[in-house]
């Protein structure tokens, strides 16, 4: 029986040759024109002039002249709201949006309902997701005691909240220290939402600038310093850094991530509560400094923190509206647009959105490599379109990037199976759980 059949999709392995594409892989001569051969679910070979002696018989061909071929993107920070909050999003809807933006692997955050704080909940969530994801997926768990760490060892990685945010999963410094210690013993990655509540300012902000002042930049830098002091041998990754001050506090050996909204939106935008997020959008100057750090490679990964809330919730009074923005479908399109505008190198883009997150998570994804899963994105970098809520298909029905320009993939493959064609998602349920490479 073929591996594809074992995967439940009933498709025989077949060889596909992608011809004359611009291959986007930093490790293998980025931007070189070449061919790529997949065999069933895997990349079998690639390089310039691969078929100079002819194409093996029985191989299907895809002409990629003038198109880019990138590894499928890995979004290591998404909130798909399933179970418990499915009026905002669910696994089928969120992963469909991921696919149309070129994301072939997501890692889902634990602040669903019930929260993923016990082994039983983690197992339930895994069962619930099976067969309903359009892309491959991992699951975060949130250990809230030292003992919970080993209970939750089957999670892809751990999430710790150092401050209140949607879901109320924050833990105190003592518990955090114990969780970090236990995670280090297991060799597990800990992703931190780093804001220090003691540095928050009281009041009920009514604007984006006010929200930024109430959860100031110093609160991030301070939380990151505490993590540095507590981390011991733990592998720590800081989610959504928003400013140069936070980056300056990051200790050697700790990795970082940035969101598209902190890179491209700021408190100057007329978004009202639709721009309310934790940590907050910052000033245009802060955003520019963050962009420079990202473009220069001083931030490891880009992840969306896709955190949808309904329109009704976001239309509430500013101080009562929940924090969080959707972004899973627009990250690659928006950033590719920046590459076209020569504000970012393609190499940095693929590194930050595919190779580095896969490496940080320890999963065999995010590279064009012989033997890797044939998760591939085909994109015509010249096809710039306007982003609209309709195009991205979130269940919540809105995007903070409405009207901005993006470059969407035309075709997306997940282990060799076409899941997006002409920019439209065409396959549901092909996603599988990711496996970690054990250190
Ligand atoms: C997230 C959400 O809505 O789940 N909101 C946010 O502002 N980022 C929660 C979180 O991760 O902080
Ligand atoms: Zn988040």
XYZ file of C-alpha atoms and ligand atoms in Angstrom:
452
model
C 0.000 0.000 0.000
C 1.324 3.443 -0.869
C 2.159 6.075 1.705
C -0.436 8.339 0.136
C -3.122 5.742 0.676
C -1.979 5.213 4.219
C -2.498 8.957 4.638
C -6.098 8.341 3.726
C -6.196 10.466 0.601
C -6.365 7.641 -1.917
C -3.872 9.033 -4.389
C -1.151 6.956 -5.980
C 2.345 8.324 -5.749
C 3.262 9.996 -8.978
C 6.229 11.847 -10.282
C 5.785 15.515 -11.043
C 8.447 17.658 -12.726
C 8.307 21.397 -12.112
C 10.215 23.028 -14.936
C 12.209 26.275 -15.105
C 11.074 27.686 -11.767
C 12.924 30.208 -9.684
C 13.711 28.025 -6.675
C 13.393 29.856 -3.396
C 15.492 28.102 -0.884
C 18.232 29.881 1.014
C 20.183 26.709 1.607
C 20.280 25.644 -2.005
C 21.204 28.613 -4.137
C 18.316 30.971 -3.696
C 16.694 32.390 -6.762
C 18.480 30.099 -9.184
C 16.426 28.915 -12.085
C 15.963 25.196 -12.004
C 13.731 22.184 -12.022
C 12.311 20.134 -9.230
C 11.075 16.573 -9.200
C 8.639 15.199 -6.687
C 7.943 11.529 -6.243
C 4.632 11.004 -4.525
C 4.803 12.901 -1.292
C 8.438 13.851 -1.338
C 10.954 16.036 -3.088
C 13.088 13.614 -5.093
C 15.571 16.006 -6.704
C 16.072 19.599 -7.778
C 18.575 21.900 -9.384
C 19.430 23.648 -12.625
C 19.141 21.542 -15.776
C 17.770 18.532 -13.919
C 16.143 17.147 -17.049
C 18.791 17.970 -19.615
C 18.834 14.300 -20.585
C 15.048 14.140 -20.796
C 12.171 13.751 -18.419
C 11.554 10.224 -17.100
C 8.570 8.558 -18.676
C 5.299 8.744 -16.831
C 6.220 12.040 -15.190
C 3.619 14.763 -15.107
C 5.092 18.189 -15.931
C 4.240 21.624 -14.602
C 5.668 24.597 -16.488
C 6.910 27.130 -13.955
C 8.687 29.541 -16.319
C 8.563 33.004 -14.789
C 7.210 31.623 -11.490
C 8.781 31.150 -8.078
C 8.717 27.838 -6.241
C 9.085 28.203 -2.476
C 8.894 25.730 0.388
C 5.483 25.769 2.064
C 5.439 28.324 4.861
C 5.359 27.453 8.547
C 3.244 29.671 10.816
C 4.238 28.786 14.363
C 1.704 31.042 16.113
C -1.988 30.776 15.261
C -5.215 30.712 17.257
C -7.717 28.589 15.336
C -10.297 28.795 18.158
C -11.294 25.153 17.919
C -12.811 23.854 20.146
C -14.954 26.223 22.123
C -14.680 29.508 20.254
C -15.718 28.407 16.802
C -17.868 31.449 16.132
C -14.500 33.190 15.562
C -12.730 30.468 13.509
C -12.372 26.707 13.408
C -9.826 24.224 12.107
C -11.326 23.840 8.613
C -11.830 27.587 8.084
C -8.506 28.702 9.569
C -6.423 26.116 7.735
C -8.207 26.862 4.455
C -7.173 30.497 4.838
C -3.659 29.352 5.744
C -3.450 27.316 2.545
C -4.505 30.131 0.271
C -1.757 32.275 1.762
C 0.879 29.596 1.121
C 1.089 28.344 4.718
C 1.316 24.541 4.749
C 2.076 24.049 8.454
C 0.481 25.786 11.438
C 0.984 25.396 15.159
C -2.165 26.119 17.124
C -2.158 27.965 20.436
C -3.609 26.468 23.625
C -6.105 29.182 24.643
C -9.048 27.319 23.192
C -11.944 26.177 25.407
C -11.207 24.234 27.465
C -7.582 25.436 27.488
C -4.913 22.866 26.662
C -3.518 22.533 30.161
C -4.014 18.786 30.734
C -3.204 15.609 28.877
C -6.890 14.758 28.455
C -7.666 18.086 26.804
C -4.653 17.770 24.515
C -5.775 14.308 23.445
C -9.335 15.497 22.873
C -8.124 18.363 20.760
C -5.951 16.053 18.695
C -8.889 13.730 18.076
C -11.135 16.618 17.182
C -8.725 18.094 14.655
C -7.944 14.854 12.844
C -9.121 14.920 9.227
C -10.380 18.519 9.460
C -7.237 20.514 8.690
C -6.325 21.604 5.159
C -2.636 21.902 6.119
C -0.273 20.108 8.479
C -0.514 21.136 12.106
C 1.070 21.015 15.512
C -0.547 21.784 18.861
C 0.764 23.918 21.696
C 0.013 23.107 25.313
C 0.172 25.474 28.279
C 1.655 23.776 31.359
C 0.628 25.630 34.503
C 2.737 23.621 36.935
C 5.957 21.670 36.897
C 4.021 18.393 36.905
C 1.953 19.411 33.896
C 5.063 19.587 31.729
C 5.609 15.858 31.487
C 1.840 15.228 31.214
C 1.827 17.464 28.162
C 4.998 16.109 26.584
C 3.163 15.069 23.396
C 2.487 18.697 22.489
C 4.546 20.190 19.668
C 5.800 22.906 22.047
C 4.773 24.774 25.193
C 3.297 28.250 25.513
C 3.662 30.400 28.600
C 1.836 33.660 29.236
C 3.620 36.117 31.510
C 0.701 38.569 31.463
C -3.036 38.562 31.042
C -4.300 38.251 27.474
C -7.258 36.506 25.817
C -7.747 33.238 27.710
C -6.260 34.163 31.117
C -3.466 31.619 31.075
C -0.774 33.732 32.729
C 1.443 32.155 35.377
C 3.545 33.776 38.091
C 7.334 33.940 38.082
C 7.772 31.015 40.452
C 5.599 28.699 38.360
C 7.302 29.951 35.208
C 10.701 29.068 36.639
C 9.507 25.552 37.485
C 7.918 25.071 34.040
C 11.111 26.254 32.330
C 13.205 23.895 34.405
C 10.985 20.890 33.653
C 10.855 21.804 29.942
C 14.642 21.946 29.828
C 14.823 18.438 31.251
C 12.537 17.209 28.485
C 14.360 19.263 25.855
C 11.178 21.067 24.866
C 10.710 24.463 23.296
C 8.943 27.100 25.399
C 7.326 30.008 23.532
C 6.721 33.020 25.760
C 4.173 35.798 25.573
C 6.506 38.280 27.244
C 4.821 41.271 28.856
C 5.352 42.299 32.475
C 2.032 43.174 34.124
C 3.820 45.185 36.811
C 4.784 47.692 34.128
C 1.241 48.102 32.788
C -0.436 51.469 33.371
C -3.885 51.779 34.845
C -6.736 53.334 32.954
C -9.147 52.505 30.185
C -7.520 53.413 26.903
C -9.847 54.459 24.101
C -7.329 54.557 21.245
C -4.542 52.459 19.771
C -1.955 54.922 21.085
C -3.566 54.674 24.533
C -3.469 50.868 24.378
C 0.223 51.035 23.508
C 0.871 53.311 26.491
C -1.087 51.051 28.827
C 1.043 48.017 27.881
C 4.267 49.899 27.180
C 7.429 48.807 25.438
C 9.255 48.620 28.792
C 6.854 45.891 29.894
C 8.133 43.696 27.066
C 11.783 44.438 27.749
C 11.240 43.779 31.442
C 9.492 40.424 30.875
C 12.248 39.354 28.489
C 14.876 40.195 31.115
C 12.986 38.090 33.681
C 12.898 35.202 31.239
C 16.611 35.561 30.737
C 17.123 35.265 34.484
C 14.760 32.288 34.874
C 15.434 30.266 31.793
C 18.346 28.070 32.914
C 18.907 25.487 30.213
C 15.446 25.851 28.661
C 15.028 26.533 24.943
C 13.079 29.776 24.908
C 11.447 31.612 22.021
C 9.859 35.044 22.420
C 6.577 35.527 20.578
C 5.639 38.775 18.833
C 8.355 41.290 19.734
C 7.142 44.776 18.863
C 10.107 47.113 19.336
C 13.855 47.597 19.324
C 13.813 47.937 23.140
C 12.425 44.405 23.478
C 14.993 43.037 21.026
C 17.822 44.679 22.939
C 16.785 42.699 26.038
C 16.855 39.283 24.328
C 19.639 37.107 25.756
C 22.029 35.177 23.558
C 20.574 31.822 22.527
C 16.931 32.899 22.824
C 15.037 33.109 19.510
C 12.448 35.703 18.529
C 9.434 36.148 16.339
C 7.653 39.136 14.827
C 4.141 39.482 13.390
C 3.134 41.066 10.090
C 0.879 43.508 11.962
C 3.702 44.892 14.091
C 5.817 45.222 10.936
C 3.179 46.833 8.737
C 0.554 48.508 10.949
C 0.964 51.104 13.692
C -0.979 53.370 16.036
C -1.373 55.887 13.193
C -3.899 53.668 11.392
C -7.622 54.371 11.728
C -8.396 50.829 12.871
C -9.859 51.548 16.315
C -10.446 48.297 18.205
C -9.890 46.318 14.976
C -6.221 47.140 15.592
C -6.279 46.230 19.280
C -3.847 43.411 19.998
C -1.427 42.217 22.701
C 1.296 43.283 22.752
C -0.030 46.478 21.160
C 0.695 48.094 17.807
C 3.377 50.738 18.373
C 4.175 54.144 16.849
C 5.265 54.559 13.212
C 8.859 55.182 14.405
C 8.878 52.007 16.470
C 7.498 50.109 13.534
C 10.254 51.380 11.235
C 12.922 50.335 13.734
C 11.311 46.904 14.016
C 11.246 46.583 10.240
C 14.937 47.405 9.991
C 15.782 44.779 12.602
C 13.680 42.188 10.805
C 15.086 42.960 7.358
C 18.614 42.797 8.767
C 17.993 39.312 10.180
C 17.992 40.331 13.834
C 14.621 38.603 14.364
C 14.498 34.885 13.667
C 10.985 34.091 12.531
C 7.821 35.670 11.260
C 4.564 34.243 12.641
C 1.125 35.776 12.454
C -0.446 35.393 15.900
C -3.622 34.928 13.816
C -6.170 35.716 16.565
C -9.601 36.357 15.084
C -12.510 37.865 16.981
C -15.938 38.561 15.530
C -16.868 41.941 14.061
C -19.459 42.391 16.808
C -16.812 41.918 19.487
C -14.460 44.360 17.777
C -17.231 46.936 17.430
C -17.635 47.109 21.197
C -16.215 50.064 23.137
C -12.437 50.173 22.674
C -11.552 49.201 26.233
C -14.030 46.318 26.198
C -13.203 44.880 22.779
C -11.009 41.757 22.875
C -7.373 41.910 21.714
C -6.238 39.971 18.658
C -6.127 40.268 14.855
C -6.454 37.740 12.049
C -3.499 37.396 9.647
C -2.874 33.800 8.595
C -3.701 34.275 4.885
C -1.997 37.597 4.330
C 1.489 37.220 5.820
C 3.297 35.741 2.808
C 1.359 37.886 0.294
C 2.097 41.124 2.206
C 5.754 40.311 2.751
C 6.276 39.221 -0.828
C 4.904 42.599 -1.840
C 7.619 44.164 0.313
C 10.210 42.051 -1.487
C 8.953 43.453 -4.784
C 9.278 46.948 -3.338
C 12.887 46.016 -2.483
C 12.402 46.550 1.228
C 13.228 42.918 2.049
C 15.291 40.189 0.436
C 13.605 37.026 -0.777
C 16.146 35.062 1.147
C 15.133 36.721 4.417
C 11.468 36.156 3.640
C 11.800 32.409 3.069
C 14.188 32.095 5.992
C 11.824 33.879 8.414
C 8.606 32.281 7.180
C 9.693 28.722 6.458
C 13.208 27.555 7.327
C 13.746 29.224 10.709
C 10.361 28.442 12.284
C 10.712 24.793 11.227
C 14.170 24.700 12.707
C 13.061 26.349 15.961
C 10.170 23.888 16.299
C 12.372 20.953 15.317
C 10.073 19.758 12.545
C 11.178 18.480 9.118
C 9.576 21.287 7.114
C 10.389 24.627 5.556
C 13.096 23.619 3.096
C 13.524 22.540 -0.458
C 15.552 19.435 0.199
C 15.741 15.911 -1.172
C 13.553 13.683 1.003
C 11.560 16.598 2.446
C 7.773 16.664 2.231
C 6.686 18.125 -1.101
C 5.030 21.131 0.532
C 5.456 23.711 -2.198
C 4.134 27.120 -3.109
C 4.022 28.390 -6.689
C 3.766 32.136 -7.019
C 3.920 34.728 -9.779
C 5.630 37.638 -8.019
C 4.255 40.081 -10.600
C 0.605 39.383 -9.753
C -0.169 42.044 -7.179
C -3.769 42.193 -5.905
C -5.709 44.109 -3.268
C -6.341 42.291 -0.026
C -10.015 42.009 0.877
C -11.939 40.155 3.565
C -13.619 38.143 0.828
C -10.351 36.902 -0.589
C -8.962 35.659 2.738
C -12.172 33.870 3.821
C -11.797 34.115 7.562
C -14.834 33.088 9.518
C -14.698 36.448 11.314
C -15.168 38.219 7.961
C -12.581 41.015 8.317
C -8.885 41.714 7.915
C -6.888 44.626 9.352
C -4.963 44.714 6.054
C -8.052 45.500 3.938
C -7.075 47.400 0.787
C -3.324 46.787 1.116
C -1.494 45.015 -1.689
C -0.357 41.408 -1.666
C 0.954 38.627 -3.895
C -0.958 35.376 -3.347
C 0.256 31.932 -4.425
C -1.416 30.447 -7.478
C -0.833 26.804 -6.541
C -0.004 25.165 -3.222
C 0.984 21.537 -2.673
C 0.899 19.630 0.586
C 2.933 16.405 0.506
C 2.589 16.450 -3.244
C -1.172 16.940 -3.234
C -2.557 20.120 -4.764
C -4.530 21.958 -2.087
C -4.784 25.374 -3.800
C -5.332 25.888 -7.503
C -5.650 29.277 -9.238
C -5.584 30.826 -5.780
C -8.619 28.806 -4.634
C -8.475 26.185 -1.866
C -9.559 22.886 -3.416
C -8.796 20.191 -0.847
C -9.966 19.874 2.719
C -8.715 17.548 5.365
C -5.355 16.663 3.804
C -3.417 18.026 6.809
C -1.573 15.701 9.167
C -0.026 16.174 12.573
C 3.626 17.231 12.394
C 6.315 15.087 13.899
C 9.217 16.492 15.852
C 12.774 15.575 15.101
C 13.898 14.242 18.470
C 17.089 15.949 19.600
C -4.656 36.480 21.531
C -6.036 35.863 21.333
O -6.979 36.567 21.012
O -6.145 34.635 21.479
N -4.762 37.902 21.458
C -3.782 38.777 21.165
O -4.009 39.974 21.306
N -2.601 38.386 20.736
C -4.168 36.027 22.853
C -2.716 36.168 22.990
O -1.975 35.302 22.495
O -2.279 37.139 23.604
Zn -1.011 34.614 20.310
